[in-house]
């Protein structure tokens, strides 16, 4: 049963207070939005990347050919403007001054004579003249991924002495970022992490003397050994250098530590996109795995900072011309979770069927919606997911995703859309462009195996003059999520890595378990306090602080709060506090596991930033809490 504010027998206290000074608690309110703001980065990056099409075998002809195709096909006009080089562009780090050199044999326009040797400036200038943006690739360690994983003799592997082949950023952040962003004019950098993981003395290519030992600080598959703080700090140095050389912040920092090092937690504070899983490759099961690594992380994404389940693999393997339904599903899901949309296909020869997928402007618009609300899972099972995305002007999109290889009849309810059962709901299919007959309450839709159907939905909002917080995650910064020990997330589809079945199996490896969730507990169960279930709300651990950009648009905050039944810690008691621009507006008494929900309500009129704080009384424990039905009410629906 759903709990509404009117039906609730309130067992808690409602207290409206005047301002109190913040104490020294690290969870103390700051009174402001503390997350980075990138004014020139409004939506997830879209474009093209060389890796899935060419691996290290890249050259100017291939890249420029795809860049030209972006323009001539109209894809650039739809937003695909980044042309990103991946691994394989580099010749070496020049002895003496350590200046990075481009493979001039592959990129003839870089063969500028001059004190800097080669330069990517002409290449980048050309892309800019075409109305495009340019992306480059590096590694956060001394060496890159291809140097350890690509077969010896592959094109695009750096040459020269051992030191000259150390092409990664480690020890060179300032000079390299200056070269890439200030001198050459790149707009985007993807920073990989093999240099932190794969150059131990046990590595065969290190043993043979090809590369210098780098004692790993990132251990694939062993997340408890990862030095998360150190990894984060290294990426932070890159971000700081980018801000220094491009103070207008018109760049993208793409963190590529594959969900390792706890990047699913801190990526939002350090860069603009962060990979949430290991590499996608064109297998259906790998797509499930990558999607799952992002799908529960809506609370960690917002405008300027996006979860990245990896680049598109449309056109290859299980997403090729013979699998267009799967290809459309891949594209739909990536758009729903606000993933970067980076095409990984040789665009010089593109079949129309693939072009039709990438150029579906209605689906692209979901990804690029300016509010930046990643879709929230409204229904979860191993077979079917229903994802609901809150769009500008109170509109909704819903995707029904058949994960299974059997046909499925899916029931979609108005409640899942946060629409009322009383008024009709209209659905417009964004692939077939058909309007469906309106339904009231619920409707049934058939999905073919692996099919996703995606619609915009319109009806009567359950909260006509307000928003549930789970409808505005793009305006929320989870400043502290209460996780004290990074634990791997066990809920992801376990696809066989690289199609091998050696070893004992696929263990969970990406930390972030227990993180904040929209409309679910931190442990991916339905929100529940005492005997009450909540379909809507925020689930988070105690000792957490959430910032909400309310921008003076609302008058009241209201929630029914308590310790969630999914808590591991049944002993601790928790208090809930609401601050507005640094002033305490409301708080509850301490509640514990099994207690009934308490109403907490605050007047937020004129407030710019609301902070929600859940404070645990005891020093230890992992109390999971629910801000049930957490919502902001405004005087006027027009201000939404
Ligand atoms: C890693 C990354 C990939 C790609 C390759 C290049 O595996 O995750 O996306 O950049 O390295 O070597």
XYZ file of C-alpha atoms and ligand atoms in Angstrom:
652
model
C 0.000 0.000 0.000
C 1.152 3.495 -0.741
C 1.543 5.904 2.091
C 0.234 9.381 1.532
C 0.596 12.326 3.820
C -3.147 12.430 4.435
C -3.570 8.765 5.343
C -0.582 8.606 7.654
C -1.181 8.249 11.371
C 1.693 10.445 12.431
C 3.704 9.042 15.260
C 6.547 11.513 15.048
C 7.044 15.154 15.663
C 6.828 18.070 13.347
C 9.052 20.844 14.537
C 9.682 24.130 12.802
C 12.722 25.803 14.202
C 14.687 28.956 13.807
C 18.315 29.002 12.759
C 20.893 27.209 14.850
C 24.625 27.469 14.412
C 26.242 24.579 12.596
C 28.621 22.593 14.767
C 31.892 20.977 13.732
C 30.221 17.840 12.412
C 31.477 16.943 8.897
C 27.808 16.488 8.030
C 27.137 20.078 8.939
C 25.165 21.991 6.331
C 27.152 24.251 4.044
C 24.262 26.466 3.038
C 25.212 26.219 -0.618
C 25.529 23.936 -3.625
C 29.006 22.431 -3.272
C 29.181 20.333 -6.449
C 31.102 21.669 -9.441
C 29.036 23.568 -11.997
C 30.090 23.490 -15.664
C 28.207 26.288 -17.313
C 29.068 25.304 -20.859
C 28.269 21.614 -20.449
C 24.511 21.228 -20.520
C 23.964 17.625 -21.564
C 25.875 14.333 -21.900
C 28.547 14.494 -24.615
C 27.580 13.062 -28.004
C 29.878 12.176 -30.852
C 32.176 9.505 -32.137
C 35.148 7.589 -30.712
C 37.708 5.571 -32.647
C 38.152 2.594 -30.298
C 35.162 0.323 -31.009
C 35.671 0.772 -34.757
C 39.447 0.681 -35.145
C 41.181 -0.152 -31.821
C 44.735 1.252 -32.075
C 44.768 1.116 -35.872
C 43.764 4.748 -36.298
C 44.878 7.393 -38.736
C 43.833 10.799 -39.953
C 41.923 9.443 -42.950
C 39.748 7.184 -40.840
C 39.068 9.781 -38.165
C 38.469 12.666 -40.556
C 36.344 10.388 -42.761
C 34.056 9.666 -39.829
C 34.118 13.336 -38.821
C 33.025 14.356 -42.306
C 30.298 11.722 -42.229
C 29.047 13.158 -38.940
C 28.594 16.480 -40.687
C 27.277 15.284 -44.050
C 24.831 12.748 -42.572
C 23.264 15.335 -40.302
C 24.380 13.546 -37.126
C 26.460 16.553 -36.081
C 23.350 18.697 -36.402
C 21.615 16.324 -34.007
C 24.351 16.868 -31.409
C 27.077 14.342 -32.278
C 29.916 16.842 -32.240
C 32.785 15.255 -30.316
C 35.336 13.433 -32.466
C 37.403 11.522 -29.961
C 40.726 9.834 -30.553
C 41.223 6.796 -28.364
C 44.359 4.769 -27.700
C 46.914 4.660 -30.512
C 47.544 8.300 -31.483
C 50.868 8.692 -29.767
C 54.384 8.138 -31.081
C 56.342 8.778 -27.902
C 57.223 11.145 -25.092
C 60.275 12.939 -26.541
C 63.545 12.440 -24.658
C 64.885 15.615 -23.107
C 61.832 17.841 -22.691
C 59.218 15.033 -22.367
C 56.984 16.727 -24.951
C 54.371 14.295 -26.294
C 54.751 13.434 -29.968
C 51.998 12.395 -32.358
C 52.297 9.485 -34.837
C 52.961 11.710 -37.817
C 52.956 8.718 -40.181
C 49.302 8.173 -39.299
C 48.362 11.855 -38.782
C 50.234 13.767 -41.502
C 48.767 17.115 -40.470
C 50.611 16.733 -37.148
C 54.034 16.662 -38.822
C 54.768 20.306 -38.118
C 58.442 21.105 -37.942
C 59.203 23.402 -35.027
C 60.461 23.273 -31.494
C 57.512 21.166 -30.340
C 58.058 18.537 -33.024
C 54.620 17.294 -33.947
C 51.380 19.077 -33.122
C 47.719 18.174 -33.194
C 46.746 21.834 -33.558
C 46.059 21.675 -37.327
C 43.945 18.535 -36.837
C 41.931 20.098 -34.012
C 41.574 23.381 -35.915
C 40.184 21.452 -38.868
C 37.580 19.740 -36.677
C 36.655 23.091 -35.166
C 36.265 24.595 -38.643
C 33.830 21.780 -39.392
C 31.773 22.810 -36.369
C 32.959 19.806 -34.367
C 34.860 19.347 -31.115
C 37.957 17.261 -30.547
C 38.771 14.634 -27.957
C 42.051 13.033 -26.963
C 42.987 10.009 -24.863
C 45.543 9.358 -22.141
C 46.159 7.206 -19.083
C 46.385 8.253 -15.470
C 49.434 5.996 -14.984
C 52.731 5.933 -16.881
C 51.560 3.545 -19.571
C 48.359 2.834 -21.420
C 45.989 -0.080 -21.881
C 47.082 -0.997 -25.401
C 50.691 -1.219 -24.259
C 49.793 -4.118 -22.042
C 46.743 -5.629 -23.777
C 47.147 -5.107 -27.522
C 49.196 -7.758 -29.328
C 52.851 -6.837 -29.743
C 53.388 -5.252 -33.108
C 49.908 -3.649 -33.184
C 49.870 -0.331 -34.985
C 49.744 2.653 -32.689
C 51.936 1.318 -29.894
C 54.420 3.985 -28.731
C 58.029 3.628 -29.828
C 61.468 4.579 -28.521
C 63.234 4.012 -25.236
C 61.461 2.774 -22.121
C 61.075 6.379 -20.911
C 59.858 7.566 -24.315
C 57.181 4.916 -24.249
C 55.819 6.253 -20.945
C 53.059 8.205 -22.603
C 50.608 8.390 -19.695
C 49.939 11.434 -17.542
C 51.673 10.188 -14.399
C 54.311 12.767 -13.447
C 53.398 14.921 -16.472
C 49.870 16.115 -15.742
C 50.532 19.814 -15.984
C 52.668 19.758 -19.145
C 50.471 17.250 -20.979
C 47.184 18.951 -20.144
C 48.706 22.265 -21.159
C 49.756 20.771 -24.501
C 46.440 19.038 -25.166
C 44.082 21.793 -24.066
C 45.966 25.071 -24.343
C 48.385 24.467 -27.205
C 46.446 22.005 -29.343
C 42.927 23.079 -28.389
C 41.275 19.755 -27.523
C 37.887 19.913 -25.829
C 37.641 16.486 -24.250
C 39.962 13.948 -22.648
C 39.340 10.340 -21.757
C 41.751 9.232 -19.056
C 42.171 5.475 -18.783
C 43.624 3.644 -15.787
C 45.604 0.599 -16.914
C 48.748 2.383 -15.770
C 47.563 1.995 -12.173
C 46.588 -1.647 -12.507
C 48.581 -3.601 -15.028
C 52.276 -2.793 -14.642
C 53.200 -4.838 -11.576
C 56.521 -6.686 -11.490
C 54.494 -9.856 -12.147
C 53.341 -8.541 -15.529
C 55.118 -10.391 -18.298
C 55.854 -7.219 -20.311
C 57.293 -5.593 -17.175
C 59.369 -8.663 -16.370
C 60.812 -8.647 -19.835
C 61.956 -5.061 -19.327
C 59.604 -3.429 -21.838
C 57.975 -1.250 -19.195
C 58.821 0.142 -15.798
C 57.230 -1.411 -12.745
C 54.311 0.546 -11.290
C 53.243 -1.028 -8.014
C 49.478 -1.301 -8.583
C 47.045 0.809 -6.618
C 44.066 -0.527 -8.563
C 43.363 -4.258 -8.488
C 40.886 -5.604 -11.009
C 38.382 -7.829 -9.288
C 39.722 -7.112 -5.791
C 38.010 -3.878 -4.842
C 39.002 -4.018 -1.177
C 42.663 -3.621 -2.155
C 42.090 -0.552 -4.313
C 43.539 2.707 -3.024
C 40.401 4.680 -3.715
C 41.539 7.984 -2.259
C 44.802 7.935 -4.167
C 43.044 7.062 -7.425
C 40.548 9.853 -6.885
C 43.316 12.308 -6.087
C 45.193 11.486 -9.300
C 42.091 12.217 -11.375
C 41.484 15.354 -9.346
C 44.918 16.632 -10.376
C 43.911 16.237 -14.011
C 40.674 18.138 -13.419
C 42.575 20.921 -11.664
C 45.034 21.238 -14.559
C 42.154 21.398 -17.039
C 40.489 24.139 -15.019
C 43.798 25.981 -15.003
C 44.338 25.875 -18.751
C 40.684 26.258 -19.715
C 39.221 28.481 -16.995
C 35.956 28.819 -18.904
C 35.509 25.068 -18.156
C 34.428 24.269 -21.703
C 35.859 20.761 -21.588
C 34.942 17.208 -20.712
C 36.967 15.063 -18.321
C 36.018 11.442 -18.940
C 37.218 9.188 -16.112
C 37.885 5.668 -17.348
C 38.674 3.545 -14.307
C 35.881 1.107 -15.288
C 33.914 1.545 -12.058
C 37.023 0.654 -10.077
C 38.546 2.755 -7.312
C 35.012 3.669 -6.167
C 34.633 6.026 -9.137
C 30.892 5.299 -9.143
C 30.848 7.251 -5.879
C 33.272 10.133 -6.456
C 33.206 10.549 -10.239
C 30.533 13.238 -9.971
C 32.776 15.435 -7.856
C 35.891 15.008 -9.982
C 34.959 14.755 -13.665
C 32.114 15.001 -16.129
C 31.650 11.333 -16.990
C 32.941 8.226 -15.275
C 32.810 4.670 -16.441
C 30.696 2.485 -14.176
C 31.869 -0.908 -15.442
C 34.445 -2.821 -17.389
C 34.555 -2.481 -21.175
C 31.413 -3.097 -23.146
C 31.855 -5.403 -26.072
C 29.165 -6.362 -28.540
C 27.564 -9.157 -26.553
C 24.028 -8.876 -25.180
C 25.136 -10.067 -21.733
C 27.901 -7.454 -21.546
C 25.309 -4.830 -22.385
C 23.129 -6.022 -19.480
C 26.158 -5.849 -17.201
C 27.151 -2.345 -18.278
C 23.570 -1.062 -18.131
C 23.033 -2.466 -14.631
C 26.191 -0.743 -13.412
C 24.576 2.622 -14.187
C 20.831 1.987 -13.852
C 20.728 2.181 -10.039
C 22.935 5.272 -9.907
C 20.506 8.050 -10.848
C 21.278 9.892 -7.618
C 24.939 10.191 -8.624
C 24.272 11.863 -11.956
C 23.212 15.418 -12.654
C 23.784 18.203 -15.163
C 27.515 18.299 -15.933
C 28.252 14.916 -14.318
C 27.063 11.667 -15.888
C 27.388 7.933 -15.330
C 29.088 6.260 -18.283
C 28.238 2.631 -19.102
C 30.758 2.855 -22.012
C 30.546 3.795 -25.668
C 27.891 2.592 -28.088
C 28.581 -0.686 -29.863
C 25.712 -0.341 -32.338
C 26.664 -1.922 -35.656
C 28.706 -4.809 -34.250
C 28.120 -8.311 -32.866
C 24.813 -8.653 -31.027
C 23.925 -5.082 -32.092
C 24.646 -5.405 -35.809
C 22.341 -5.214 -38.824
C 20.951 -8.653 -38.056
C 20.027 -7.498 -34.521
C 18.357 -4.153 -34.977
C 15.939 -4.716 -32.100
C 18.909 -5.195 -29.753
C 20.635 -2.181 -31.297
C 17.581 -0.015 -30.651
C 17.408 -1.329 -27.089
C 21.072 -0.442 -26.513
C 20.445 3.072 -27.807
C 17.197 3.533 -25.857
C 18.738 2.455 -22.570
C 21.802 4.653 -23.000
C 19.547 7.637 -23.687
C 17.342 6.889 -20.667
C 20.305 6.812 -18.266
C 21.870 9.997 -19.701
C 24.928 8.133 -20.942
C 27.393 9.803 -23.278
C 26.288 8.841 -26.807
C 29.562 8.036 -28.541
C 29.235 6.131 -31.802
C 31.902 3.443 -32.287
C 31.482 2.646 -35.960
C 33.351 3.452 -39.182
C 30.958 6.113 -40.407
C 32.501 6.266 -43.863
C 30.268 3.357 -44.802
C 27.093 3.460 -42.773
C 24.010 1.409 -43.578
C 20.784 3.382 -43.385
C 19.341 1.078 -40.710
C 22.102 2.063 -38.291
C 21.893 5.708 -39.221
C 18.169 5.577 -38.420
C 18.983 4.451 -34.885
C 21.621 7.065 -34.050
C 19.537 9.789 -35.621
C 16.271 9.189 -33.761
C 15.878 12.769 -32.554
C 13.109 11.837 -30.103
C 15.337 9.343 -28.310
C 18.329 11.684 -28.425
C 16.143 14.342 -26.788
C 15.659 12.049 -23.790
C 19.417 11.812 -23.267
C 19.893 15.526 -23.781
C 16.958 16.816 -21.751
C 18.250 19.935 -19.979
C 16.984 18.933 -16.535
C 19.468 16.075 -16.515
C 17.288 13.588 -14.646
C 18.639 10.095 -15.239
C 15.766 7.599 -15.588
C 14.736 5.893 -12.368
C 13.904 2.205 -12.176
C 10.165 1.957 -11.569
C 10.119 -1.833 -11.894
C 12.978 -4.301 -11.454
C 13.196 -7.979 -12.215
C 15.616 -10.255 -13.976
C 13.342 -10.266 -17.043
C 11.931 -6.790 -17.319
C 12.878 -3.287 -16.282
C 10.638 -0.265 -16.440
C 12.517 3.013 -16.461
C 10.861 6.373 -16.001
C 12.534 9.645 -16.852
C 11.275 13.056 -15.790
C 11.630 15.587 -18.577
C 11.357 19.328 -18.903
C 7.881 20.802 -18.419
C 6.708 17.932 -16.243
C 6.666 15.467 -19.155
C 7.707 11.831 -18.714
C 9.398 9.194 -20.775
C 9.068 5.512 -20.023
C 11.080 2.619 -21.396
C 9.944 -0.979 -21.063
C 12.959 -3.223 -21.413
C 12.686 -6.952 -22.075
C 15.994 -8.345 -20.863
C 14.956 -11.913 -21.644
C 15.034 -13.945 -24.834
C 11.295 -14.698 -24.650
C 8.396 -12.440 -25.611
C 6.918 -10.670 -22.591
C 3.641 -8.992 -21.814
C 4.447 -6.040 -19.593
C 1.908 -4.193 -17.449
C 2.640 -0.513 -17.142
C 0.813 1.443 -14.444
C 0.060 5.132 -14.142
C 1.502 4.925 -10.628
C 4.879 3.905 -12.047
C 4.779 7.134 -14.017
C 3.714 9.077 -10.907
C 0.478 9.865 -12.729
C -3.008 9.430 -11.281
C -5.305 6.479 -11.950
C -8.213 8.821 -12.578
C -7.130 10.549 -15.776
C -6.192 8.933 -19.095
C -2.530 8.486 -19.932
C -1.360 8.892 -23.492
C 1.750 7.212 -24.834
C 3.693 8.100 -27.937
C 6.052 5.425 -29.255
C 9.399 7.072 -30.019
C 10.507 4.354 -32.442
C 7.313 3.796 -34.456
C 6.154 7.411 -33.918
C 2.635 6.077 -33.246
C 0.295 7.389 -30.557
C -1.265 4.573 -28.552
C -4.892 4.540 -27.411
C -5.021 6.286 -24.007
C -5.237 4.063 -20.920
C -6.462 4.636 -17.400
C -4.815 2.961 -14.423
C -2.768 0.401 -16.308
C -2.113 -1.023 -19.728
C -0.488 -4.108 -21.180
C 2.194 -3.955 -23.831
C 3.885 -6.778 -25.680
C 7.619 -6.838 -26.044
C 9.537 -9.075 -28.424
C 12.634 -10.839 -27.038
C 15.293 -8.228 -26.149
C 13.006 -5.462 -27.286
C 12.689 -2.082 -25.600
C 9.738 0.142 -26.222
C 10.069 3.768 -25.297
C 7.338 6.359 -25.037
C 6.702 9.873 -23.938
C 3.790 9.791 -21.514
C 1.283 12.415 -20.558
C -1.408 12.281 -17.922
C -2.378 13.912 -14.684
C 0.484 14.201 -12.250
C 0.011 12.673 -8.804
C 1.675 15.757 -7.439
C 0.212 18.482 -9.626
C 1.929 21.335 -7.829
C 5.250 19.848 -6.939
C 7.909 17.251 -7.587
C 8.938 14.099 -5.828
C 12.682 14.290 -5.258
C 12.988 11.160 -7.383
C 11.617 13.270 -10.262
C 14.413 15.832 -9.937
C 17.611 13.883 -9.362
C 19.387 16.103 -11.901
C 19.095 18.942 -9.381
C 20.408 16.898 -6.461
C 23.945 16.470 -5.231
C 24.543 13.585 -2.857
C 27.275 15.353 -0.916
C 27.694 12.517 1.631
C 26.096 9.151 1.038
C 26.929 7.664 4.422
C 28.959 4.750 3.057
C 31.824 4.113 5.454
C 33.359 1.107 3.705
C 33.272 0.763 -0.068
C 31.555 -2.522 -0.859
C 31.000 -4.145 -4.250
C 27.522 -3.986 -5.731
C 26.183 -7.565 -6.007
C 23.134 -6.691 -8.126
C 24.712 -6.439 -11.564
C 24.175 -8.987 -14.303
C 27.294 -11.149 -14.213
C 28.415 -11.508 -17.789
C 31.416 -13.687 -18.477
C 34.432 -11.449 -18.886
C 35.964 -11.597 -22.323
C 33.913 -14.763 -22.903
C 36.252 -16.828 -20.747
C 35.101 -19.085 -17.949
C 38.398 -19.669 -16.204
C 38.595 -19.151 -12.443
C 35.769 -19.417 -9.969
C 33.294 -16.972 -11.496
C 32.322 -13.361 -11.856
C 32.417 -11.747 -8.432
C 30.930 -8.309 -7.822
C 33.718 -5.780 -8.180
C 32.297 -2.287 -8.556
C 31.894 -0.505 -5.265
C 28.943 1.713 -4.501
C 26.685 -0.824 -2.800
C 24.544 0.921 -0.226
C 24.535 4.122 -2.276
C 21.650 6.553 -2.464
C 18.769 5.440 -4.669
C 15.655 7.018 -6.073
C 12.441 5.128 -5.222
C 14.382 2.254 -3.633
C 16.395 1.497 -0.529
C 20.202 1.631 -0.706
C 20.052 -2.151 -1.026
C 17.743 -2.111 -4.065
C 14.573 -3.111 -2.217
C 11.307 -1.202 -2.061
C 11.305 1.647 0.453
C 9.615 0.573 3.686
C 9.445 2.015 7.188
C 7.758 -0.017 9.911
C 4.553 -1.338 8.399
C 4.473 1.198 5.575
C 5.710 0.753 2.027
C 6.587 3.733 -0.113
C 6.665 3.572 -3.888
C 8.410 6.930 -4.024
C 11.190 8.545 -2.047
C 14.920 8.542 -1.489
C 16.774 5.632 0.101
C 20.150 6.395 1.608
C 22.340 5.427 4.553
C 22.330 7.536 7.682
C 25.126 10.051 8.182
C 24.320 11.438 4.807
C 23.758 14.889 3.413
C 21.912 15.694 0.196
C 21.890 19.106 -1.467
C 18.874 20.080 -3.565
C 18.918 23.026 -5.925
C 15.480 24.400 -5.166
C 16.163 27.844 -6.651
C 13.324 29.562 -4.796
C 10.812 27.525 -6.809
C 9.088 25.743 -3.943
C 7.211 26.555 -0.802
C 7.199 23.323 1.221
C 9.354 20.246 1.673
C 7.599 17.203 3.063
C 8.529 13.583 3.657
C 7.670 10.625 5.849
C 11.023 9.547 7.194
C 12.403 6.658 9.173
C 14.810 3.753 9.335
C 14.232 1.549 6.307
C 13.345 -2.080 6.859
C 16.327 -3.028 4.662
C 18.749 -1.653 7.264
C 21.582 -3.864 8.407
C 21.856 -1.886 11.586
C 18.770 -2.398 13.705
C 20.150 -0.761 16.827
C 20.966 2.801 15.800
C 18.553 5.640 16.047
C 18.512 8.353 13.441
C 17.379 11.983 13.342
C 16.282 13.736 10.184
C 17.016 17.409 9.578
C 16.087 19.826 6.822
C 18.145 22.962 6.200
C 17.434 25.843 3.856
C 20.381 27.986 2.786
C 22.207 26.851 5.916
C 19.409 27.397 8.430
C 17.759 24.535 10.266
C 14.136 24.481 9.170
C 12.860 21.221 10.607
C 14.000 18.115 12.418
C 12.581 14.931 13.897
C 13.098 13.069 17.119
C 15.408 10.059 16.976
C 13.775 7.003 15.422
C 14.961 3.447 15.018
C 14.265 0.256 13.121
C 10.619 -0.791 13.446
C 9.331 2.671 14.374
C 6.564 4.141 12.290
C 7.402 6.912 9.773
C 7.613 10.451 11.102
C 6.422 13.418 9.124
C 8.998 16.103 8.487
C 7.877 19.288 6.845
C 9.637 22.575 6.242
C 8.794 25.941 4.787
C 11.309 26.411 1.958
C 9.899 29.563 0.442
C 12.705 31.651 -1.058
C 15.315 28.950 -0.399
C 18.074 28.364 -2.973
C 19.610 25.169 -1.597
C 17.867 22.660 0.632
C 19.943 20.146 2.560
C 18.558 16.879 3.870
C 20.616 15.337 6.620
C 20.091 11.968 8.284
C 22.161 11.748 11.477
C 22.893 8.495 13.276
C 23.107 8.676 17.038
C 25.662 5.883 17.451
C 29.200 6.154 16.078
C 29.029 2.902 14.115
C 26.509 1.037 12.013
C 25.044 1.281 8.543
C 21.510 2.391 9.228
C 19.554 2.584 5.973
C 16.947 5.302 5.985
C 14.060 6.325 3.780
C 12.853 9.802 3.018
C 9.479 8.345 2.035
C 7.448 10.335 -0.472
C 10.052 13.123 -0.220
C 8.639 15.972 -2.245
C 8.734 19.679 -2.871
C 5.510 21.566 -3.260
C 5.360 24.806 -5.134
C 2.664 27.421 -5.084
C 2.343 27.249 -8.812
C 2.798 24.346 -11.217
C 4.081 26.792 -13.814
C 7.359 27.138 -11.927
C 8.229 23.470 -12.475
C 40.471 0.432 -21.994
C 39.246 1.319 -22.093
C 38.675 1.233 -23.488
C 39.721 1.645 -24.509
C 40.965 0.814 -24.345
C 42.122 1.358 -25.169
O 40.148 -0.901 -22.104
O 38.294 0.957 -21.132
O 37.522 2.038 -23.592
O 40.010 3.012 -24.322
O 41.414 0.786 -23.000
O 43.279 0.590 -25.023
